[in-house]
Structure formats: structure tokens, C-alpha cells
PDB file of C-alpha atoms in Angstrom:
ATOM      1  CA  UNK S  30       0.000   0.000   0.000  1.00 43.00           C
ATOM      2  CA  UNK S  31       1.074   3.470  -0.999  1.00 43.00           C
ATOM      3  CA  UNK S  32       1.762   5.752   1.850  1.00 46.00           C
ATOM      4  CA  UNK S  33       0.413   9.244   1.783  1.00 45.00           C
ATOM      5  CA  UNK S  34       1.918  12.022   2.366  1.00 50.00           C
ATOM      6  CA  UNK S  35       0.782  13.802   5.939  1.00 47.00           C
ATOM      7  CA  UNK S  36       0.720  16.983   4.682  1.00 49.00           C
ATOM      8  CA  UNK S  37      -2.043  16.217   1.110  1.00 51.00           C
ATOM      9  CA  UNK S  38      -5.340  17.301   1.639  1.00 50.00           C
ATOM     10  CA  UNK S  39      -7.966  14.227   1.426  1.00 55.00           C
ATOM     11  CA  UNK S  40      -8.551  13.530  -2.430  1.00 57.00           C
ATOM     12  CA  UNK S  41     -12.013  14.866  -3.033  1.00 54.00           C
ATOM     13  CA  UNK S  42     -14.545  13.122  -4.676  1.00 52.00           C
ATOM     14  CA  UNK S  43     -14.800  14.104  -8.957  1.00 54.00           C
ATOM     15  CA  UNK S  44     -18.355  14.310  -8.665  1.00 57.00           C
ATOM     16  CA  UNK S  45     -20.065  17.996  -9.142  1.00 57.00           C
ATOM     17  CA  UNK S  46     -22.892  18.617  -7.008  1.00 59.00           C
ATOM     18  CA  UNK S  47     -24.775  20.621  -9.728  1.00 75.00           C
ATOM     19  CA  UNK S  48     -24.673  23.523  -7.357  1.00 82.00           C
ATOM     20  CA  UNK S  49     -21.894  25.966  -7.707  1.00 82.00           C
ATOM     21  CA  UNK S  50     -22.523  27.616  -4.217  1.00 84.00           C
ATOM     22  CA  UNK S  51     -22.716  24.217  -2.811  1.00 88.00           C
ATOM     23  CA  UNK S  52     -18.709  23.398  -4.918  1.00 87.00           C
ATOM     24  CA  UNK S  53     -17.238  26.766  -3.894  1.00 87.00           C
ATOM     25  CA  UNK S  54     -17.782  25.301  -0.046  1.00 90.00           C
ATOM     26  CA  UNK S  55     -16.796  22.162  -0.338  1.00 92.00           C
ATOM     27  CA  UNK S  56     -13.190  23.546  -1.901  1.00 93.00           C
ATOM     28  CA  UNK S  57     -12.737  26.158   0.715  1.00 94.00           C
ATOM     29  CA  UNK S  58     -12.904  23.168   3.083  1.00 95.00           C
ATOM     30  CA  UNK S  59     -10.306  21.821   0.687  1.00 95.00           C
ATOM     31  CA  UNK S  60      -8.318  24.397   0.919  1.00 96.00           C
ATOM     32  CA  UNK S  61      -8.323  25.126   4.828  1.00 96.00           C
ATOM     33  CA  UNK S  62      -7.544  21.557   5.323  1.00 96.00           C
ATOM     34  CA  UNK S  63      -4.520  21.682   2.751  1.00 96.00           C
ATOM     35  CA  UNK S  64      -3.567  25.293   4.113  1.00 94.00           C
ATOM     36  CA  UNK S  65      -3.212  23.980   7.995  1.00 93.00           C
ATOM     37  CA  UNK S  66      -1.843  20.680   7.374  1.00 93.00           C
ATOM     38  CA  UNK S  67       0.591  23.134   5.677  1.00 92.00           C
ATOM     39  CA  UNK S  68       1.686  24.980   9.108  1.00 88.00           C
ATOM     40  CA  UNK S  69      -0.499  27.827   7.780  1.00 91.00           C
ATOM     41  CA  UNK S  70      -2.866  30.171  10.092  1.00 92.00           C
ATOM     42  CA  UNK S  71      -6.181  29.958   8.573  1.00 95.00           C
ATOM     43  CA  UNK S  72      -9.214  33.078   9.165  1.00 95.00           C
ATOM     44  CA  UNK S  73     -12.808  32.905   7.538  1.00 94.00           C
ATOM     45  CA  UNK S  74     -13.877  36.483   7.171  1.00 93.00           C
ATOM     46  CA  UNK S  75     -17.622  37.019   8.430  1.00 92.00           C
ATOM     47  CA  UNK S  76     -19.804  36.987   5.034  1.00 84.00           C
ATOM     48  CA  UNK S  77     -19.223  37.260   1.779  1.00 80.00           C
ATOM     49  CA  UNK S  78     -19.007  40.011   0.751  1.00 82.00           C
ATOM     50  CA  UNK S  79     -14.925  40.548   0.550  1.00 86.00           C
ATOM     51  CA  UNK S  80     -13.285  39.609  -2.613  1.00 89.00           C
ATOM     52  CA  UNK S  81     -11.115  37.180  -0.682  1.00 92.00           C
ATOM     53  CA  UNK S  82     -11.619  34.039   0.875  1.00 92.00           C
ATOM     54  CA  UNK S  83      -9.788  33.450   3.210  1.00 95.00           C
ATOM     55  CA  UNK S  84      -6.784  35.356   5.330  1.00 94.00           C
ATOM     56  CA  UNK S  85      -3.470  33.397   5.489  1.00 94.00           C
ATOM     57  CA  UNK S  86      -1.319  34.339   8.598  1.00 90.00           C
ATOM     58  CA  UNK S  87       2.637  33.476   7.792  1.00 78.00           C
ATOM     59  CA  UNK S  88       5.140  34.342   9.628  1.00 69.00           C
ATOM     60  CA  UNK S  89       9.155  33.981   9.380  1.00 65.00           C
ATOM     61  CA  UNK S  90      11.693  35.043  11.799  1.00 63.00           C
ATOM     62  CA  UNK S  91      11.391  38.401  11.707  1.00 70.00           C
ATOM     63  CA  UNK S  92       7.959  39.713  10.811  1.00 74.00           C
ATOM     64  CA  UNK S  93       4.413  38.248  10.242  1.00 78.00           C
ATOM     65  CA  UNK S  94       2.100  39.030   7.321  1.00 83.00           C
ATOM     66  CA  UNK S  95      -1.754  38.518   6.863  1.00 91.00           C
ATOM     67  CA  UNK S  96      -2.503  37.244   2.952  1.00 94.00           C
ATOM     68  CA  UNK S  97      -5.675  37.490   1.391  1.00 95.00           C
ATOM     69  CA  UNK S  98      -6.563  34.423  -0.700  1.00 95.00           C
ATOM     70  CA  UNK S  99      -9.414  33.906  -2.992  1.00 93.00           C
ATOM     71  CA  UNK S 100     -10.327  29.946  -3.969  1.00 94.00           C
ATOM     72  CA  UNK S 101     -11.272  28.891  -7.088  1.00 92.00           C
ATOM     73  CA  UNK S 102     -11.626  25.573  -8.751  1.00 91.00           C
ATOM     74  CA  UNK S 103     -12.041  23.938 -12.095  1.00 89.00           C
ATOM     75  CA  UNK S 104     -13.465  20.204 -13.112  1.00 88.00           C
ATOM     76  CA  UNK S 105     -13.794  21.043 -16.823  1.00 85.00           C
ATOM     77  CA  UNK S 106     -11.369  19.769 -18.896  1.00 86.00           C
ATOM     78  CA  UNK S 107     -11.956  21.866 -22.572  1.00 84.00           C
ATOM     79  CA  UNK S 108      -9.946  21.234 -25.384  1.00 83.00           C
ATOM     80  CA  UNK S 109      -7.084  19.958 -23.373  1.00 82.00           C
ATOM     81  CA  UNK S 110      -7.119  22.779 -20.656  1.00 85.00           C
ATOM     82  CA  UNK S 111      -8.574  23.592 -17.502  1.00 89.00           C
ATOM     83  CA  UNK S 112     -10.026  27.406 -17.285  1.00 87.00           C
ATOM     84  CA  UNK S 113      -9.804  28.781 -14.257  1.00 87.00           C
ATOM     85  CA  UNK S 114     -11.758  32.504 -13.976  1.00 84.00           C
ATOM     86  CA  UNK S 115      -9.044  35.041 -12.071  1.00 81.00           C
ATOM     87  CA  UNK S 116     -11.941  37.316 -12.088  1.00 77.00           C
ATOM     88  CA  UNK S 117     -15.176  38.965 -10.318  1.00 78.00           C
ATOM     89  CA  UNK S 118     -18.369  39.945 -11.679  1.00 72.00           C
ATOM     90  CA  UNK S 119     -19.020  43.818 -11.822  1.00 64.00           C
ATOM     91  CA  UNK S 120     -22.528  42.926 -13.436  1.00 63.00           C
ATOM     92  CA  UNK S 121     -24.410  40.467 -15.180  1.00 62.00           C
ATOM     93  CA  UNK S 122     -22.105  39.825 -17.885  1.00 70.00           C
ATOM     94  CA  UNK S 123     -18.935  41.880 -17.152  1.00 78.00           C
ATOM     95  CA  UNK S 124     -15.659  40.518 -15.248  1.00 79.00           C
ATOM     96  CA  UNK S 125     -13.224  41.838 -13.525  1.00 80.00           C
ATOM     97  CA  UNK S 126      -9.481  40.768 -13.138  1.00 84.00           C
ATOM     98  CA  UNK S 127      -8.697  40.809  -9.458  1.00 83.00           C
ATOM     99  CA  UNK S 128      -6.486  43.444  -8.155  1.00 86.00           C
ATOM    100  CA  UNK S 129      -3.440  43.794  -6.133  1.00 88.00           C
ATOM    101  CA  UNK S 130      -5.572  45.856  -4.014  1.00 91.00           C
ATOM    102  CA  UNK S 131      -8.601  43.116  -3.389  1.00 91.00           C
ATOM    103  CA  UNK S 132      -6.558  39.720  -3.323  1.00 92.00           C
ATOM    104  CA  UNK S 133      -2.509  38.756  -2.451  1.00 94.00           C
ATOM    105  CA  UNK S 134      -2.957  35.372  -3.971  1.00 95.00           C
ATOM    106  CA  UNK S 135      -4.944  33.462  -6.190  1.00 93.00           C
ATOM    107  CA  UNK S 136      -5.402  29.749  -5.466  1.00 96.00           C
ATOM    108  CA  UNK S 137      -7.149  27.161  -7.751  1.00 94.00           C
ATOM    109  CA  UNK S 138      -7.904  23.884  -7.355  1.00 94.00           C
ATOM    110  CA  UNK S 139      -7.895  21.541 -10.344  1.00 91.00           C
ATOM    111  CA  UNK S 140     -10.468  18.774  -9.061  1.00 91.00           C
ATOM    112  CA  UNK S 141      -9.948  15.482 -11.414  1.00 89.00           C
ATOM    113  CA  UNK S 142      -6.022  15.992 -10.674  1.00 87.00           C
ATOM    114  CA  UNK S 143      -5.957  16.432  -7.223  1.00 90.00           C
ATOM    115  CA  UNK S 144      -3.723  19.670  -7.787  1.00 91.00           C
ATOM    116  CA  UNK S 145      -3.287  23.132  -6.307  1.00 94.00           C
ATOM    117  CA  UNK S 146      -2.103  26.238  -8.230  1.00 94.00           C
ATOM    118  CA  UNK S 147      -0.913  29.024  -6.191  1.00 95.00           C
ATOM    119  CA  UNK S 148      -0.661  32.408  -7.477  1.00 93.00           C
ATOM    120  CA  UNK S 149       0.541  35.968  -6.757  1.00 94.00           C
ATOM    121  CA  UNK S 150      -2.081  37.844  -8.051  1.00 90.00           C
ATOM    122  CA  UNK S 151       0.542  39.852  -9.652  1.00 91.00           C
ATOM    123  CA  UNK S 152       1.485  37.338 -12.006  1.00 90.00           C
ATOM    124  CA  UNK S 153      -2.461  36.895 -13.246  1.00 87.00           C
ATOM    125  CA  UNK S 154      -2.192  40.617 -13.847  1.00 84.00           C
ATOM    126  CA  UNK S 155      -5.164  41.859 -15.620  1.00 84.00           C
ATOM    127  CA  UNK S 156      -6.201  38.684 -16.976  1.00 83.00           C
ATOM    128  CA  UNK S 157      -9.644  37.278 -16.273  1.00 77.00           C
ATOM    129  CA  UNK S 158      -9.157  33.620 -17.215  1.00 82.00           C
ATOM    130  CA  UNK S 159      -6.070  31.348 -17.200  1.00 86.00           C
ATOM    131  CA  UNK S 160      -5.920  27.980 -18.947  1.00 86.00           C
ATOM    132  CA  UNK S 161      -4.124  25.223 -17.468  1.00 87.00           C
ATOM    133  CA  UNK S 162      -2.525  22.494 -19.805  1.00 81.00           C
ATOM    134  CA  UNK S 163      -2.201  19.359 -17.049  1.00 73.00           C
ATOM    135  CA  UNK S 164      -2.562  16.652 -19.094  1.00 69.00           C
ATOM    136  CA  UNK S 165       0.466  15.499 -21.188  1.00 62.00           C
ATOM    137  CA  UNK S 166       3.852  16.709 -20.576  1.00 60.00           C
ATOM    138  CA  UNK S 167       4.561  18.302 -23.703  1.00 54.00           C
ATOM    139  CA  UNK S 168       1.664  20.807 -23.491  1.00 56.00           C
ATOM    140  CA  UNK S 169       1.821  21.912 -19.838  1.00 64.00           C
ATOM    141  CA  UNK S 170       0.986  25.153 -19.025  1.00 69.00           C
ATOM    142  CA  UNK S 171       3.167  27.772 -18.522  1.00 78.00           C
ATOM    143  CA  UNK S 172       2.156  27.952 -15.493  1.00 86.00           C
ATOM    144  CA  UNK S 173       3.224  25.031 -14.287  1.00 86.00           C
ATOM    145  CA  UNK S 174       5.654  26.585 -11.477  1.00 89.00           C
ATOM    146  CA  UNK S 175       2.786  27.340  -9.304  1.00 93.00           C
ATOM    147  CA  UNK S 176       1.323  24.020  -8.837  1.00 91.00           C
ATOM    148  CA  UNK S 177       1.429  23.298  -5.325  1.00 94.00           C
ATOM    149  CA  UNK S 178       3.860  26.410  -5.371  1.00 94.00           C
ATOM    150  CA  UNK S 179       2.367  26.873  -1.167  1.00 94.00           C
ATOM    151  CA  UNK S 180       6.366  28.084  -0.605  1.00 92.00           C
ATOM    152  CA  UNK S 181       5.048  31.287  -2.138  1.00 92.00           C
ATOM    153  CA  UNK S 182       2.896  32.148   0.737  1.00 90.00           C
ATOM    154  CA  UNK S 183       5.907  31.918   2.842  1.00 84.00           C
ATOM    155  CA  UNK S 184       7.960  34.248   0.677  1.00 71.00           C
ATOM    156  CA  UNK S 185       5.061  36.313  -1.549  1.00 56.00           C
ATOM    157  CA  UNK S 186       8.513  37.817  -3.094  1.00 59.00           C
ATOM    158  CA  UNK S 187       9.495  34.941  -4.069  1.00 57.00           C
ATOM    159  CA  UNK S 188       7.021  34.080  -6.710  1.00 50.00           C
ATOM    160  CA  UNK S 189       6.420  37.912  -8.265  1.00 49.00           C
ATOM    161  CA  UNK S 190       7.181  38.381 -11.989  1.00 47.00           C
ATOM    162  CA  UNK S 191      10.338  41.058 -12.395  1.00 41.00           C
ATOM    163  CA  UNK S 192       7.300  43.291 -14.274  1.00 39.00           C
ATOM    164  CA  UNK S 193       3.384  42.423 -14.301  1.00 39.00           C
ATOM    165  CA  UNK S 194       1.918  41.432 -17.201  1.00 39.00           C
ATOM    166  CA  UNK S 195       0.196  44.351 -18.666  1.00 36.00           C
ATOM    167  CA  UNK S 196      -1.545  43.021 -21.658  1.00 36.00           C
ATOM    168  CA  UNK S 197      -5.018  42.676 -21.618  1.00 36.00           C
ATOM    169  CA  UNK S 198      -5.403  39.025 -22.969  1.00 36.00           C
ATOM    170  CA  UNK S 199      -7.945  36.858 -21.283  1.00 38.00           C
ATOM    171  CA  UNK S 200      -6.874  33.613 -22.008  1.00 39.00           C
ATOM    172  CA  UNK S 201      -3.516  32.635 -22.139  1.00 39.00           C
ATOM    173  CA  UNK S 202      -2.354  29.351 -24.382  1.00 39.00           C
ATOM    174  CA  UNK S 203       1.086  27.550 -23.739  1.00 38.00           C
TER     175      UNK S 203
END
């Protein structure tokens, strides 16, 4: 038998409950669970009505710092990628890229793989939805350096582009 390791979060089941409100829970139990096995501090804000999530307490040696994460997850494999929306709605049918000011990090979950994506929201930039190529080797995503990149939370520098992506694309390909 396999041994796991202590610190994965419980695979969840690939089955979508048909309601997204319903989903969104069940992976922000996901997440907490991954996020404290992780040594992580873990805060719920009261409501929703924050653009984050969660709040992610680290602390090194010298200082602490309080991250704000937004969740987001994906079961729909399309044309060989996984879209995951790095965005808000400011109406009915208009999104909005999240903002250094709203969100520190953005962190998907890719539900048939079992994988985490952790990103500065700095590196998203001003883009509302990311593709993520998980499937064969030769095709990954570009973005393949944040998957289960949770180091980043315990050195945000660490994982910021040397200049933000300024173009306006949506959706990026590999």
C-alpha cells in the first residue's frame, strides 16, 4: 500500500454537485484543510461580501504578514485545458481581473487531478481567465511553477514576476 503524504489534503470526490454555491464550499474546506496541514494560520472572514476568501497568517523570523486568498476551482477539462476565472463579476455579464488591491494570492484547485495552483495575483495581472494544460507533458501550461507552489505564501517575493503582465489578454495558451 502506498503511503500518503501527511501533509495532502484528502482527495475529493470528482463528482459535481450541480450547485456551484454548494462546490465553492466544499473547496474552501479543501483548501483550509490543505492550508493547515501546511503549518499555515487559517481566518474565515464574516460573510461574503470581501473579494477574498480566506486570510493566510505566515510568519518567518522576523515579521508576520496577513494574505488574502481567494479559492477557485475547475473540473472542466476543454480542449485539453482547464479554465480557471481570475476574475469577479461587476454585473451580469462583465468581469473583472482581481487586483493587487482586493486579493494577495490566487489559489485554484484543479479537481480530477488532485492539484493546487498558487498564485501571486501579480502574475495573473489583468487577466480574467487562465488555462491550465495538465494533461500530457509536452503541453503543460506555462504555469506550471505554481502548482502546489504553497512556498510562495511563505515568501510572496518569491514568486512575483520582475514586471506584471500588462496586456489585456484573457486567455492565455502555452
Amino acid at each position: 500500500m502506498e503511503k500518503e503524504n501527511p501533509t495532502s489534503a484528502p482527495r475529493l470526490p470528482f463528482r459535481r454537485t450541480g450547485d456551484p454555491k454548494l462546490q465553492g464550499e466544499l473547496i474552501e474546506l479543501a483548501f483550509l484543510h490543505k492550508a493547515v496541514s501546511l503549518g499555515f494560520a487559517v481566518a474565515k472572514p464574516y460573510g461574503d461580501s470581501e473579494r477574498y476568501d480566506f486570510i493566510v497568517d505566515y510568519r518567518d523570523n522576523i515579521d508576520r504578514k496577513l494574505l488574502r486568498v481567494q479559492v477557485k476551482s475547475t473540473a472542466v477539462l476543454h480542449q485539453g485545458s482547464y479554465r480557471v476565472l481570475c476574475s469577479h463579476c461587476s454585473t451580469w455579464r462583465h468581469r473583472i481581473a482581481y487586483s493587487t488591491r482586493q486579493i494577495d494570492f490566487l489559489v485554484a484547485y484543479i479537481m480530477p487531478e488532485n492539484a493546487w495552483y498558487v498564485f501571486p495575483v501579480a502574475v495573473i495581472g489583468v487577466r480574467t481567465c487562465i488555462k491550465l494544460f495538465t494533461q500530457h507533458r509536452k503541453t503543460r501550461s506555462r504555469f506550471e511553477e505554481f502548482r502546489e507552489a504553497w512556498r510562495l505564501m511563505s515568501d510572496p517575493a518569491e514568486g512575483l514576476p520582475t514586471s506584471a503582465p500588462t496586456t489585456n489578454t484573457q486567455e492565455l495558451n502555452p
